[in-house]
PDB file of C-alpha atoms in Angstrom:
ATOM      1  CA  MET A   1      -0.122  -0.297   0.113  1.00 49.00           C
ATOM      2  CA  LEU A   2       1.554   3.464  -1.034  1.00 45.00           C
ATOM      3  CA  LEU A   3       0.479   6.629   1.557  1.00 53.00           C
ATOM      4  CA  GLU A   4      -0.460   9.713   0.467  1.00 62.00           C
ATOM      5  CA  HIS A   5       2.056  12.112   0.678  1.00 69.00           C
ATOM      6  CA  GLY A   6       2.470  15.725  -0.223  1.00 67.00           C
ATOM      7  CA  GLY A   7       3.932  16.591  -3.811  1.00 67.00           C
ATOM      8  CA  ASN A   8       1.275  14.732  -5.584  1.00 83.00           C
ATOM      9  CA  LEU A   9       1.069  18.004  -8.394  1.00 84.00           C
ATOM     10  CA  ARG A  10       0.096  15.666 -10.795  1.00 88.00           C
ATOM     11  CA  GLU A  11      -3.157  14.312  -8.785  1.00 86.00           C
ATOM     12  CA  ALA A  12      -4.160  17.990  -8.186  1.00 84.00           C
ATOM     13  CA  ALA A  13      -4.165  18.802 -11.775  1.00 85.00           C
ATOM     14  CA  ARG A  14      -6.059  16.220 -12.337  1.00 88.00           C
ATOM     15  CA  ILE A  15      -9.007  16.455  -9.593  1.00 87.00           C
ATOM     16  CA  HIS A  16      -9.461  20.178 -10.285  1.00 88.00           C
ATOM     17  CA  GLY A  17      -8.704  20.859 -14.039  1.00 89.00           C
ATOM     18  CA  ARG A  18      -5.723  22.956 -13.398  1.00 91.00           C
ATOM     19  CA  PRO A  19      -2.613  22.320 -15.535  1.00 91.00           C
ATOM     20  CA  LEU A  20       0.264  21.506 -13.886  1.00 89.00           C
ATOM     21  CA  ASP A  21       1.566  25.144 -14.089  1.00 90.00           C
ATOM     22  CA  GLN A  22      -0.936  27.101 -12.763  1.00 93.00           C
ATOM     23  CA  TRP A  23      -0.180  25.758  -9.568  1.00 95.00           C
ATOM     24  CA  ILE A  24       2.132  26.700  -5.984  1.00 95.00           C
ATOM     25  CA  ASP A  25       2.741  23.782  -4.237  1.00 95.00           C
ATOM     26  CA  LEU A  26       3.382  24.578  -0.966  1.00 96.00           C
ATOM     27  CA  SER A  27       2.351  20.526   0.135  1.00 92.00           C
ATOM     28  CA  THR A  28       5.786  19.494   0.889  1.00 92.00           C
ATOM     29  CA  GLY A  29       7.994  21.509   3.061  1.00 93.00           C
ATOM     30  CA  ILE A  30      11.171  21.376   0.773  1.00 96.00           C
ATOM     31  CA  ASN A  31      13.154  24.265   0.161  1.00 98.00           C
ATOM     32  CA  PRO A  32      11.856  26.306  -2.679  1.00 97.00           C
ATOM     33  CA  HIS A  33      15.152  27.657  -3.746  1.00 98.00           C
ATOM     34  CA  CYS A  34      17.222  24.690  -4.461  1.00 97.00           C
ATOM     35  CA  TYR A  35      20.826  24.838  -4.465  1.00 98.00           C
ATOM     36  CA  PRO A  36      21.831  25.535  -8.524  1.00 97.00           C
ATOM     37  CA  ALA A  37      22.992  22.068  -9.324  1.00 95.00           C
ATOM     38  CA  PRO A  38      26.370  21.558 -11.081  1.00 95.00           C
ATOM     39  CA  ALA A  39      26.623  19.658 -14.392  1.00 94.00           C
ATOM     40  CA  THR A  40      27.856  16.794 -14.078  1.00 95.00           C
ATOM     41  CA  THR A  41      30.555  14.868 -16.045  1.00 94.00           C
ATOM     42  CA  ALA A  42      30.132  11.902 -18.834  1.00 92.00           C
ATOM     43  CA  HIS A  43      31.269   9.208 -16.581  1.00 92.00           C
ATOM     44  CA  ALA A  44      28.493   9.617 -14.540  1.00 93.00           C
ATOM     45  CA  TRP A  45      26.011   8.731 -16.348  1.00 94.00           C
ATOM     46  CA  HIS A  46      28.749   6.408 -18.132  1.00 95.00           C
ATOM     47  CA  ARG A  47      30.063   4.564 -15.073  1.00 94.00           C
ATOM     48  CA  LEU A  48      28.581   2.319 -12.315  1.00 95.00           C
ATOM     49  CA  PRO A  49      27.793   4.468  -9.110  1.00 96.00           C
ATOM     50  CA  GLU A  50      30.139   3.064  -6.620  1.00 93.00           C
ATOM     51  CA  THR A  51      30.048   5.311  -3.935  1.00 93.00           C
ATOM     52  CA  ASP A  52      32.854   8.502  -4.205  1.00 95.00           C
ATOM     53  CA  PRO A  53      34.800   8.351  -0.522  1.00 97.00           C
ATOM     54  CA  ALA A  54      34.901  12.356  -0.891  1.00 98.00           C
ATOM     55  CA  LEU A  55      31.013  12.058  -0.934  1.00 98.00           C
ATOM     56  CA  VAL A  56      30.660  10.599   2.475  1.00 98.00           C
ATOM     57  CA  ALA A  57      33.442  12.767   3.731  1.00 98.00           C
ATOM     58  CA  ALA A  58      31.783  15.486   2.614  1.00 98.00           C
ATOM     59  CA  ALA A  59      28.438  14.484   4.370  1.00 98.00           C
ATOM     60  CA  CYS A  60      30.414  13.748   7.722  1.00 98.00           C
ATOM     61  CA  ALA A  61      31.439  17.380   7.790  1.00 97.00           C
ATOM     62  CA  CYS A  62      28.196  18.942   7.249  1.00 97.00           C
ATOM     63  CA  TYR A  63      26.312  17.088   9.350  1.00 96.00           C
ATOM     64  CA  GLY A  64      28.781  16.535  11.777  1.00 96.00           C
ATOM     65  CA  ALA A  65      29.123  12.760  11.890  1.00 98.00           C
ATOM     66  CA  PRO A  66      31.728  10.449  12.661  1.00 98.00           C
ATOM     67  CA  ALA A  67      30.143   7.819  10.069  1.00 98.00           C
ATOM     68  CA  MET A  68      27.820   7.839   7.164  1.00 98.00           C
ATOM     69  CA  LEU A  69      26.153   5.869   4.789  1.00 98.00           C
ATOM     70  CA  PRO A  70      24.784   7.019   1.513  1.00 98.00           C
ATOM     71  CA  VAL A  71      21.228   6.135   0.318  1.00 98.00           C
ATOM     72  CA  ALA A  72      18.545   6.401  -2.626  1.00 97.00           C
ATOM     73  CA  GLY A  73      16.908   9.095   0.093  1.00 95.00           C
ATOM     74  CA  THR A  74      15.817   8.239   3.624  1.00 96.00           C
ATOM     75  CA  GLN A  75      12.885   6.562   2.168  1.00 95.00           C
ATOM     76  CA  ALA A  76      15.069   3.280   1.496  1.00 97.00           C
ATOM     77  CA  ALA A  77      16.448   3.560   5.132  1.00 97.00           C
ATOM     78  CA  ILE A  78      13.195   3.608   6.438  1.00 97.00           C
ATOM     79  CA  GLN A  79      12.062   0.787   4.611  1.00 97.00           C
ATOM     80  CA  ALA A  80      15.602  -1.404   5.436  1.00 98.00           C
ATOM     81  CA  LEU A  81      16.015  -0.670   9.019  1.00 98.00           C
ATOM     82  CA  PRO A  82      12.955  -2.895  10.553  1.00 98.00           C
ATOM     83  CA  ARG A  83      14.265  -5.694   8.447  1.00 97.00           C
ATOM     84  CA  LEU A  84      17.443  -5.416   9.963  1.00 97.00           C
ATOM     85  CA  ARG A  85      16.024  -6.786  13.422  1.00 96.00           C
ATOM     86  CA  ALA A  86      14.284  -9.601  14.830  1.00 96.00           C
ATOM     87  CA  PRO A  87      10.681  -9.132  15.618  1.00 97.00           C
ATOM     88  CA  CYS A  88      10.407  -6.685  18.884  1.00 97.00           C
ATOM     89  CA  ARG A  89       8.299  -4.056  20.579  1.00 98.00           C
ATOM     90  CA  VAL A  90       8.516  -0.608  18.277  1.00 98.00           C
ATOM     91  CA  VAL A  91       7.139   2.606  19.690  1.00 98.00           C
ATOM     92  CA  VAL A  92       6.794   5.140  16.651  1.00 97.00           C
ATOM     93  CA  ALA A  93       6.051   8.805  17.961  1.00 95.00           C
ATOM     94  CA  ALA A  94       2.620  10.136  16.636  1.00 93.00           C
ATOM     95  CA  PRO A  95       1.824  12.091  14.974  1.00 91.00           C
ATOM     96  CA  SER A  96       5.066  12.012  12.467  1.00 90.00           C
ATOM     97  CA  TYR A  97       6.045  11.051   9.364  1.00 90.00           C
ATOM     98  CA  ALA A  98       3.548   8.150   8.187  1.00 90.00           C
ATOM     99  CA  GLU A  99       6.218   6.073   6.673  1.00 92.00           C
ATOM    100  CA  HIS A 100       7.814   5.058   9.987  1.00 96.00           C
ATOM    101  CA  ALA A 101       5.165   3.505  11.108  1.00 94.00           C
ATOM    102  CA  HIS A 102       3.888   1.966   7.968  1.00 94.00           C
ATOM    103  CA  HIS A 103       7.357  -0.268   7.828  1.00 96.00           C
ATOM    104  CA  TRP A 104       7.603  -0.905  11.525  1.00 97.00           C
ATOM    105  CA  GLY A 105       4.135  -2.284  11.468  1.00 95.00           C
ATOM    106  CA  GLN A 106       5.170  -5.011   8.929  1.00 91.00           C
ATOM    107  CA  HIS A 107       8.066  -7.706   9.773  1.00 91.00           C
ATOM    108  CA  GLY A 108       6.378  -9.249  12.488  1.00 93.00           C
ATOM    109  CA  HIS A 109       7.438  -6.412  14.866  1.00 97.00           C
ATOM    110  CA  GLN A 110       4.729  -4.915  17.618  1.00 97.00           C
ATOM    111  CA  LEU A 111       3.883  -1.026  16.871  1.00 97.00           C
ATOM    112  CA  ARG A 112       2.876   1.072  18.755  1.00 97.00           C
ATOM    113  CA  GLN A 113       2.066   4.715  18.365  1.00 95.00           C
ATOM    114  CA  VAL A 114       2.717   7.123  21.182  1.00 96.00           C
ATOM    115  CA  PRO A 115       2.393  10.919  21.717  1.00 93.00           C
ATOM    116  CA  TYR A 116       5.619  13.057  22.218  1.00 91.00           C
ATOM    117  CA  SER A 117       4.010  14.108  25.463  1.00 91.00           C
ATOM    118  CA  GLU A 118       4.199  10.718  26.773  1.00 95.00           C
ATOM    119  CA  LEU A 119       7.668   9.186  24.970  1.00 95.00           C
ATOM    120  CA  ASN A 120       9.461   9.229  28.403  1.00 95.00           C
ATOM    121  CA  ASP A 121       7.293   6.504  29.678  1.00 95.00           C
ATOM    122  CA  ALA A 122       7.299   4.576  26.563  1.00 96.00           C
ATOM    123  CA  VAL A 123      10.909   4.377  26.678  1.00 96.00           C
ATOM    124  CA  GLU A 124      10.618   1.486  29.259  1.00 95.00           C
ATOM    125  CA  ASP A 125       8.289  -1.010  26.736  1.00 95.00           C
ATOM    126  CA  CYS A 126       9.947  -1.013  23.880  1.00 97.00           C
ATOM    127  CA  GLU A 127      13.097  -2.092  22.170  1.00 98.00           C
ATOM    128  CA  VAL A 128      13.076   0.297  19.354  1.00 98.00           C
ATOM    129  CA  LEU A 129      12.089   4.244  19.499  1.00 98.00           C
ATOM    130  CA  VAL A 130      11.474   6.318  16.839  1.00 98.00           C
ATOM    131  CA  VAL A 131      11.116  10.166  16.629  1.00 97.00           C
ATOM    132  CA  CYS A 132      11.176  12.837  14.090  1.00 96.00           C
ATOM    133  CA  ASN A 133      13.125  15.750  15.281  1.00 96.00           C
ATOM    134  CA  PRO A 134      12.252  18.478  14.109  1.00 94.00           C
ATOM    135  CA  ASN A 135       9.260  16.541  14.004  1.00 93.00           C
ATOM    136  CA  ASN A 136       6.999  16.349  10.520  1.00 91.00           C
ATOM    137  CA  PRO A 137       4.354  17.634  10.342  1.00 91.00           C
ATOM    138  CA  THR A 138       4.297  20.071  13.719  1.00 92.00           C
ATOM    139  CA  GLY A 139       7.721  20.968  14.109  1.00 92.00           C
ATOM    140  CA  ALA A 140       7.865  20.043  17.344  1.00 91.00           C
ATOM    141  CA  CYS A 141      11.685  19.296  18.901  1.00 93.00           C
ATOM    142  CA  ILE A 142      12.612  17.200  21.546  1.00 95.00           C
ATOM    143  CA  ALA A 143      16.241  18.470  23.715  1.00 95.00           C
ATOM    144  CA  PRO A 144      19.475  16.481  22.617  1.00 96.00           C
ATOM    145  CA  GLU A 145      20.027  15.619  25.938  1.00 97.00           C
ATOM    146  CA  LYS A 146      16.733  14.073  26.581  1.00 97.00           C
ATOM    147  CA  LEU A 147      16.943  11.782  23.089  1.00 97.00           C
ATOM    148  CA  LEU A 148      20.732  11.360  24.629  1.00 98.00           C
ATOM    149  CA  ALA A 149      19.015   9.932  27.810  1.00 98.00           C
ATOM    150  CA  TRP A 150      16.562   8.042  25.803  1.00 98.00           C
ATOM    151  CA  ARG A 151      19.318   6.229  23.957  1.00 98.00           C
ATOM    152  CA  ALA A 152      21.319   5.194  26.984  1.00 98.00           C
ATOM    153  CA  ARG A 153      18.080   3.474  28.433  1.00 97.00           C
ATOM    154  CA  LEU A 154      17.561   1.705  25.122  1.00 98.00           C
ATOM    155  CA  ALA A 155      21.072   0.859  24.393  1.00 98.00           C
ATOM    156  CA  ALA A 156      21.138  -0.748  28.195  1.00 97.00           C
ATOM    157  CA  ARG A 157      19.141  -3.909  26.713  1.00 95.00           C
ATOM    158  CA  GLY A 158      20.245  -3.795  22.857  1.00 97.00           C
ATOM    159  CA  GLY A 159      17.660  -1.452  21.677  1.00 98.00           C
ATOM    160  CA  TRP A 160      17.441   1.479  19.106  1.00 98.00           C
ATOM    161  CA  LEU A 161      16.801   5.252  19.065  1.00 98.00           C
ATOM    162  CA  VAL A 162      16.173   6.505  15.376  1.00 98.00           C
ATOM    163  CA  VAL A 163      16.306   9.915  15.070  1.00 98.00           C
ATOM    164  CA  ASP A 164      14.956  11.239  11.839  1.00 97.00           C
ATOM    165  CA  GLU A 165      16.349  15.096  10.781  1.00 97.00           C
ATOM    166  CA  ALA A 166      14.928  15.128   7.808  1.00 95.00           C
ATOM    167  CA  PHE A 167      14.017  18.666   8.617  1.00 95.00           C
ATOM    168  CA  GLY A 168      17.238  19.503  10.961  1.00 94.00           C
ATOM    169  CA  ASP A 169      19.250  21.713   8.191  1.00 95.00           C
ATOM    170  CA  THR A 170      17.806  24.776   9.886  1.00 90.00           C
ATOM    171  CA  GLU A 171      18.017  23.672  13.851  1.00 78.00           C
ATOM    172  CA  ASP A 172      21.921  22.127  13.876  1.00 69.00           C
ATOM    173  CA  ALA A 173      22.002  22.492  17.581  1.00 72.00           C
ATOM    174  CA  ALA A 174      19.732  19.629  18.006  1.00 85.00           C
ATOM    175  CA  SER A 175      21.361  17.469  15.600  1.00 94.00           C
ATOM    176  CA  LEU A 176      22.221  14.053  17.494  1.00 97.00           C
ATOM    177  CA  GLY A 177      24.903  13.562  14.006  1.00 96.00           C
ATOM    178  CA  ALA A 178      27.920  13.771  16.547  1.00 96.00           C
ATOM    179  CA  HIS A 179      27.068  11.000  18.998  1.00 97.00           C
ATOM    180  CA  ALA A 180      26.074   8.868  16.292  1.00 97.00           C
ATOM    181  CA  ASP A 181      29.088   6.482  17.037  1.00 97.00           C
ATOM    182  CA  GLN A 182      27.169   5.743  20.413  1.00 98.00           C
ATOM    183  CA  ALA A 183      25.471   2.113  20.660  1.00 98.00           C
ATOM    184  CA  GLY A 184      22.013   1.942  19.508  1.00 98.00           C
ATOM    185  CA  LEU A 185      21.556   5.523  17.997  1.00 98.00           C
ATOM    186  CA  ILE A 186      20.917   6.088  14.503  1.00 98.00           C
ATOM    187  CA  VAL A 187      20.374   9.562  12.581  1.00 98.00           C
ATOM    188  CA  LEU A 188      18.894   9.871   9.366  1.00 98.00           C
ATOM    189  CA  ARG A 189      19.665  13.338   7.541  1.00 97.00           C
ATOM    190  CA  SER A 190      17.847  13.935   3.819  1.00 97.00           C
ATOM    191  CA  VAL A 191      19.612  16.470   0.942  1.00 97.00           C
ATOM    192  CA  GLY A 192      16.388  16.640  -0.554  1.00 96.00           C
ATOM    193  CA  LYS A 193      14.640  19.245   2.215  1.00 96.00           C
ATOM    194  CA  PHE A 194      17.258  21.753   3.092  1.00 98.00           C
ATOM    195  CA  PHE A 195      19.040  21.588  -0.222  1.00 98.00           C
ATOM    196  CA  GLY A 196      15.903  21.809  -2.404  1.00 97.00           C
ATOM    197  CA  LEU A 197      17.130  18.458  -4.046  1.00 97.00           C
ATOM    198  CA  ALA A 198      14.383  16.093  -3.575  1.00 95.00           C
ATOM    199  CA  GLY A 199      14.728  14.470  -7.140  1.00 95.00           C
ATOM    200  CA  LEU A 200      18.125  12.984  -6.260  1.00 95.00           C
ATOM    201  CA  ARG A 201      16.661  10.909  -3.779  1.00 96.00           C
ATOM    202  CA  LEU A 202      19.913  11.108  -1.864  1.00 97.00           C
ATOM    203  CA  GLY A 203      20.015  11.137   2.185  1.00 98.00           C
ATOM    204  CA  PHE A 204      22.312   9.654   4.716  1.00 98.00           C
ATOM    205  CA  VAL A 205      22.264   7.315   7.689  1.00 98.00           C
ATOM    206  CA  ALA A 206      24.393   8.087  10.996  1.00 98.00           C
ATOM    207  CA  ALA A 207      25.394   5.126  13.080  1.00 98.00           C
ATOM    208  CA  GLN A 208      27.915   2.860  14.588  1.00 98.00           C
ATOM    209  CA  PRO A 209      29.796   0.913  11.532  1.00 98.00           C
ATOM    210  CA  ALA A 210      28.666  -2.124  12.094  1.00 98.00           C
ATOM    211  CA  LEU A 211      25.395  -1.320  11.649  1.00 98.00           C
ATOM    212  CA  LEU A 212      26.062   0.510   8.675  1.00 98.00           C
ATOM    213  CA  ARG A 213      27.746  -2.292   6.809  1.00 98.00           C
ATOM    214  CA  ALA A 214      24.481  -4.345   7.384  1.00 98.00           C
ATOM    215  CA  LEU A 215      22.609  -1.609   5.907  1.00 98.00           C
ATOM    216  CA  ALA A 216      24.326  -1.443   3.211  1.00 98.00           C
ATOM    217  CA  ALA A 217      24.790  -5.308   2.599  1.00 97.00           C
ATOM    218  CA  MET A 218      20.869  -5.464   2.736  1.00 97.00           C
ATOM    219  CA  LEU A 219      20.290  -2.231  -0.002  1.00 97.00           C
ATOM    220  CA  GLY A 220      23.125  -3.864  -2.073  1.00 96.00           C
ATOM    221  CA  PRO A 221      25.258  -1.905  -4.758  1.00 95.00           C
ATOM    222  CA  TRP A 222      24.924   1.017  -6.645  1.00 95.00           C
ATOM    223  CA  THR A 223      21.981   2.211  -4.676  1.00 95.00           C
ATOM    224  CA  VAL A 224      22.885   6.422  -5.453  1.00 97.00           C
ATOM    225  CA  SER A 225      23.170   7.427  -9.209  1.00 97.00           C
ATOM    226  CA  GLY A 226      26.831   8.874 -10.189  1.00 97.00           C
ATOM    227  CA  PRO A 227      24.603  12.531 -10.987  1.00 97.00           C
ATOM    228  CA  ALA A 228      23.308  12.256  -7.707  1.00 97.00           C
ATOM    229  CA  GLN A 229      26.452  11.727  -6.165  1.00 97.00           C
ATOM    230  CA  GLN A 230      28.209  14.585  -8.028  1.00 97.00           C
ATOM    231  CA  VAL A 231      25.567  16.681  -7.404  1.00 98.00           C
ATOM    232  CA  ALA A 232      25.362  16.277  -3.999  1.00 98.00           C
ATOM    233  CA  LEU A 233      29.015  16.600  -3.245  1.00 98.00           C
ATOM    234  CA  ALA A 234      29.129  19.978  -4.565  1.00 98.00           C
ATOM    235  CA  ALA A 235      26.176  20.812  -2.377  1.00 98.00           C
ATOM    236  CA  LEU A 236      27.830  19.634   0.836  1.00 98.00           C
ATOM    237  CA  CYS A 237      30.850  21.283   0.316  1.00 98.00           C
ATOM    238  CA  ASP A 238      29.116  24.726  -0.625  1.00 98.00           C
ATOM    239  CA  THR A 239      29.193  25.893   3.097  1.00 97.00           C
ATOM    240  CA  HIS A 240      28.685  29.782   1.710  1.00 98.00           C
ATOM    241  CA  TRP A 241      25.557  28.897   0.261  1.00 98.00           C
ATOM    242  CA  GLN A 242      24.277  26.852   3.587  1.00 97.00           C
ATOM    243  CA  GLN A 243      24.836  29.897   5.879  1.00 96.00           C
ATOM    244  CA  ASP A 244      23.195  32.198   3.429  1.00 97.00           C
ATOM    245  CA  MET A 245      19.894  29.529   2.552  1.00 98.00           C
ATOM    246  CA  ARG A 246      19.696  29.641   6.829  1.00 97.00           C
ATOM    247  CA  ALA A 247      19.541  33.183   6.953  1.00 97.00           C
ATOM    248  CA  ARG A 248      17.025  33.280   4.588  1.00 98.00           C
ATOM    249  CA  LEU A 249      14.860  30.100   5.191  1.00 98.00           C
ATOM    250  CA  LYS A 250      14.705  31.599   9.117  1.00 96.00           C
ATOM    251  CA  ILE A 251      13.828  35.158   7.652  1.00 97.00           C
ATOM    252  CA  GLU A 252      11.100  33.818   5.055  1.00 98.00           C
ATOM    253  CA  GLY A 253       9.994  30.988   7.844  1.00 97.00           C
ATOM    254  CA  GLN A 254       8.901  34.042  10.056  1.00 97.00           C
ATOM    255  CA  ARG A 255       7.291  35.646   7.748  1.00 98.00           C
ATOM    256  CA  LEU A 256       5.516  32.740   7.145  1.00 98.00           C
ATOM    257  CA  ARG A 257       4.309  32.403  10.694  1.00 97.00           C
ATOM    258  CA  GLN A 258       3.413  35.945  10.627  1.00 97.00           C
ATOM    259  CA  LEU A 259       1.020  35.925   7.831  1.00 98.00           C
ATOM    260  CA  LEU A 260      -0.814  33.010   9.269  1.00 97.00           C
ATOM    261  CA  ALA A 261      -1.053  35.092  12.346  1.00 97.00           C
ATOM    262  CA  SER A 262      -1.953  37.723  10.882  1.00 96.00           C
ATOM    263  CA  HIS A 263      -5.288  36.281   9.815  1.00 95.00           C
ATOM    264  CA  GLY A 264      -5.932  34.325  12.936  1.00 94.00           C
ATOM    265  CA  VAL A 265      -3.710  31.199  12.251  1.00 94.00           C
ATOM    266  CA  ALA A 266      -1.410  30.061  15.265  1.00 93.00           C
ATOM    267  CA  GLY A 267       0.917  27.820  13.669  1.00 92.00           C
ATOM    268  CA  SER A 268       3.766  25.723  14.799  1.00 94.00           C
ATOM    269  CA  GLY A 269       6.749  24.486  12.606  1.00 94.00           C
ATOM    270  CA  CYS A 270      10.327  24.826  11.395  1.00 95.00           C
ATOM    271  CA  ALA A 271      12.414  27.480   9.228  1.00 96.00           C
ATOM    272  CA  LEU A 272      10.807  25.192   5.927  1.00 97.00           C
ATOM    273  CA  PHE A 273       6.751  24.823   7.199  1.00 97.00           C
ATOM    274  CA  GLN A 274       4.123  25.795   9.179  1.00 97.00           C
ATOM    275  CA  TRP A 275       1.377  23.409  10.671  1.00 95.00           C
ATOM    276  CA  TRP A 276      -1.703  23.857  12.567  1.00 95.00           C
ATOM    277  CA  PRO A 277      -4.648  21.787  14.018  1.00 93.00           C
ATOM    278  CA  GLU A 278      -7.820  22.664  11.538  1.00 91.00           C
ATOM    279  CA  THR A 279     -11.086  21.527  12.412  1.00 89.00           C
ATOM    280  CA  ARG A 280     -12.364  22.669   8.525  1.00 91.00           C
ATOM    281  CA  ALA A 281      -9.287  21.088   7.331  1.00 91.00           C
ATOM    282  CA  GLU A 282     -10.673  19.140   3.942  1.00 92.00           C
ATOM    283  CA  GLU A 283     -12.537  22.527   3.376  1.00 94.00           C
ATOM    284  CA  PHE A 284      -9.640  24.606   3.974  1.00 95.00           C
ATOM    285  CA  HIS A 285      -7.926  22.305   1.184  1.00 94.00           C
ATOM    286  CA  ARG A 286     -10.420  22.839  -1.461  1.00 93.00           C
ATOM    287  CA  HIS A 287     -10.446  26.403  -0.673  1.00 96.00           C
ATOM    288  CA  MET A 288      -7.196  26.670  -1.196  1.00 95.00           C
ATOM    289  CA  ALA A 289      -7.128  24.074  -4.374  1.00 94.00           C
ATOM    290  CA  ALA A 290      -9.661  26.451  -6.062  1.00 94.00           C
ATOM    291  CA  ARG A 291      -7.184  29.212  -6.070  1.00 95.00           C
ATOM    292  CA  GLY A 292      -3.935  27.146  -7.149  1.00 95.00           C
ATOM    293  CA  ILE A 293      -2.461  26.659  -4.438  1.00 95.00           C
ATOM    294  CA  TRP A 294      -1.589  22.789  -3.175  1.00 94.00           C
ATOM    295  CA  VAL A 295      -1.280  22.319   0.681  1.00 95.00           C
ATOM    296  CA  ARG A 296      -1.020  19.271   2.811  1.00 92.00           C
ATOM    297  CA  LEU A 297      -3.897  18.126   4.234  1.00 91.00           C
ATOM    298  CA  PHE A 298      -3.633  15.425   7.111  1.00 87.00           C
ATOM    299  CA  GLY A 299      -6.510  13.644   8.764  1.00 77.00           C
ATOM    300  CA  GLN A 300      -6.791  11.226  11.604  1.00 69.00           C
ATOM    301  CA  ALA A 301      -4.218  11.954  14.791  1.00 64.00           C
ATOM    302  CA  ALA A 302      -2.765  14.732  12.709  1.00 72.00           C
ATOM    303  CA  ARG A 303      -5.720  16.487  11.645  1.00 84.00           C
ATOM    304  CA  GLY A 304      -4.654  19.559  10.198  1.00 92.00           C
ATOM    305  CA  ILE A 305      -2.819  21.841   7.884  1.00 94.00           C
ATOM    306  CA  ARG A 306       0.898  22.314   6.968  1.00 95.00           C
ATOM    307  CA  LEU A 307       1.975  24.935   4.577  1.00 96.00           C
ATOM    308  CA  GLY A 308       5.501  25.159   2.853  1.00 97.00           C
ATOM    309  CA  LEU A 309       7.532  28.812   1.913  1.00 98.00           C
ATOM    310  CA  PRO A 310       6.149  30.097  -1.377  1.00 98.00           C
ATOM    311  CA  PRO A 311       9.131  30.215  -3.916  1.00 97.00           C
ATOM    312  CA  ASN A 312       8.517  34.146  -4.925  1.00 97.00           C
ATOM    313  CA  GLU A 313       6.829  37.269  -4.397  1.00 98.00           C
ATOM    314  CA  PRO A 314       3.543  36.728  -6.310  1.00 97.00           C
ATOM    315  CA  ALA A 315       2.943  33.191  -4.626  1.00 97.00           C
ATOM    316  CA  TRP A 316       3.063  34.981  -1.494  1.00 98.00           C
ATOM    317  CA  GLN A 317       0.287  37.419  -2.577  1.00 98.00           C
ATOM    318  CA  GLN A 318      -1.532  34.793  -3.522  1.00 97.00           C
ATOM    319  CA  LEU A 319      -1.117  33.069  -0.799  1.00 98.00           C
ATOM    320  CA  GLU A 320      -2.019  36.359   1.286  1.00 98.00           C
ATOM    321  CA  LEU A 321      -5.317  36.843  -0.959  1.00 97.00           C
ATOM    322  CA  ALA A 322      -6.433  32.999  -0.529  1.00 97.00           C
ATOM    323  CA  LEU A 323      -6.393  33.682   3.558  1.00 97.00           C
ATOM    324  CA  ILE A 324      -7.965  36.572   3.205  1.00 96.00           C
ATOM    325  CA  ALA A 325     -11.197  35.178   1.245  1.00 96.00           C
ATOM    326  CA  TRP A 326     -11.204  31.994   3.625  1.00 96.00           C
ATOM    327  CA  ASN A 327     -11.670  34.710   6.687  1.00 92.00           C
ATOM    328  CA  LYS A 328     -13.966  36.177   4.675  1.00 90.00           C
ATOM    329  CA  GLU A 329     -16.056  33.323   4.050  1.00 88.00           C
ATOM    330  CA  ASN A 330     -15.949  31.630   7.286  1.00 83.00           C
ATOM    331  CA  THR A 331     -16.599  34.525   9.495  1.00 72.00           C
TER     332      THR A 331
END
């Protein structure tokens, strides 16, 4: 079964009869100002894509981790990690990125989804704890000191703490990458979100070398394409672009929070997106779609709306007009 995610503009175009190029896609939380990908060399397309040691070194430097494994998007690791353990008790923080619970719920594991506020007590009743930090979709953050304490409790009985930091690039002080040589800690990082390069399908896993070797063996050879490796190497080494982009995203993230607040929406999130619980989520989603704005609709436990950053000034203005119209129709 495929889960529903943002970025499904072709579905939006089909349902609402609006051409693809007439949409503003705010449904993913991906940086709308993507890294300017350099041209790749000819051998990137011709040769089998063995992993470039320079790429791994650049990732370790960028994320502050002692050892990392490149994977075809963190999705590849999310799907593989549950297969590296015998059936056990697993807690996935809720709400969070749905793929975690989906895959840990398979392969014989005993899965529970637990609210963030109850995770401390749940640590004693599981062998694996999975959290997103910052959380997707709510933006909630757990202090590194608390996460490391949970890791110690889990590792004492051979357990794992899996921390998905896909949206962590603007929150570096909260990253556990530097601690990933400790037993039982697995940290996931994504190139797609902060660098705006989701099409590369590239992520990294930080953990102890033995676990990384086991994961690499399960995933098999040539998991990351040659062109993706070359583009990512340039992005990971470009510290000036990273510094400038972090500053820009913090400004734009604050602008999005203030825009929503000015229209009565108290959102939470990070520099790349805002989320809020919305009792009329389906109506809001349809309202925005009718105006060519595709937002992320969440149902069930995380019932609400998530908005990413508009890509340009006309898109900001279009979003504001849509919010004004929503308030007029609902007051």
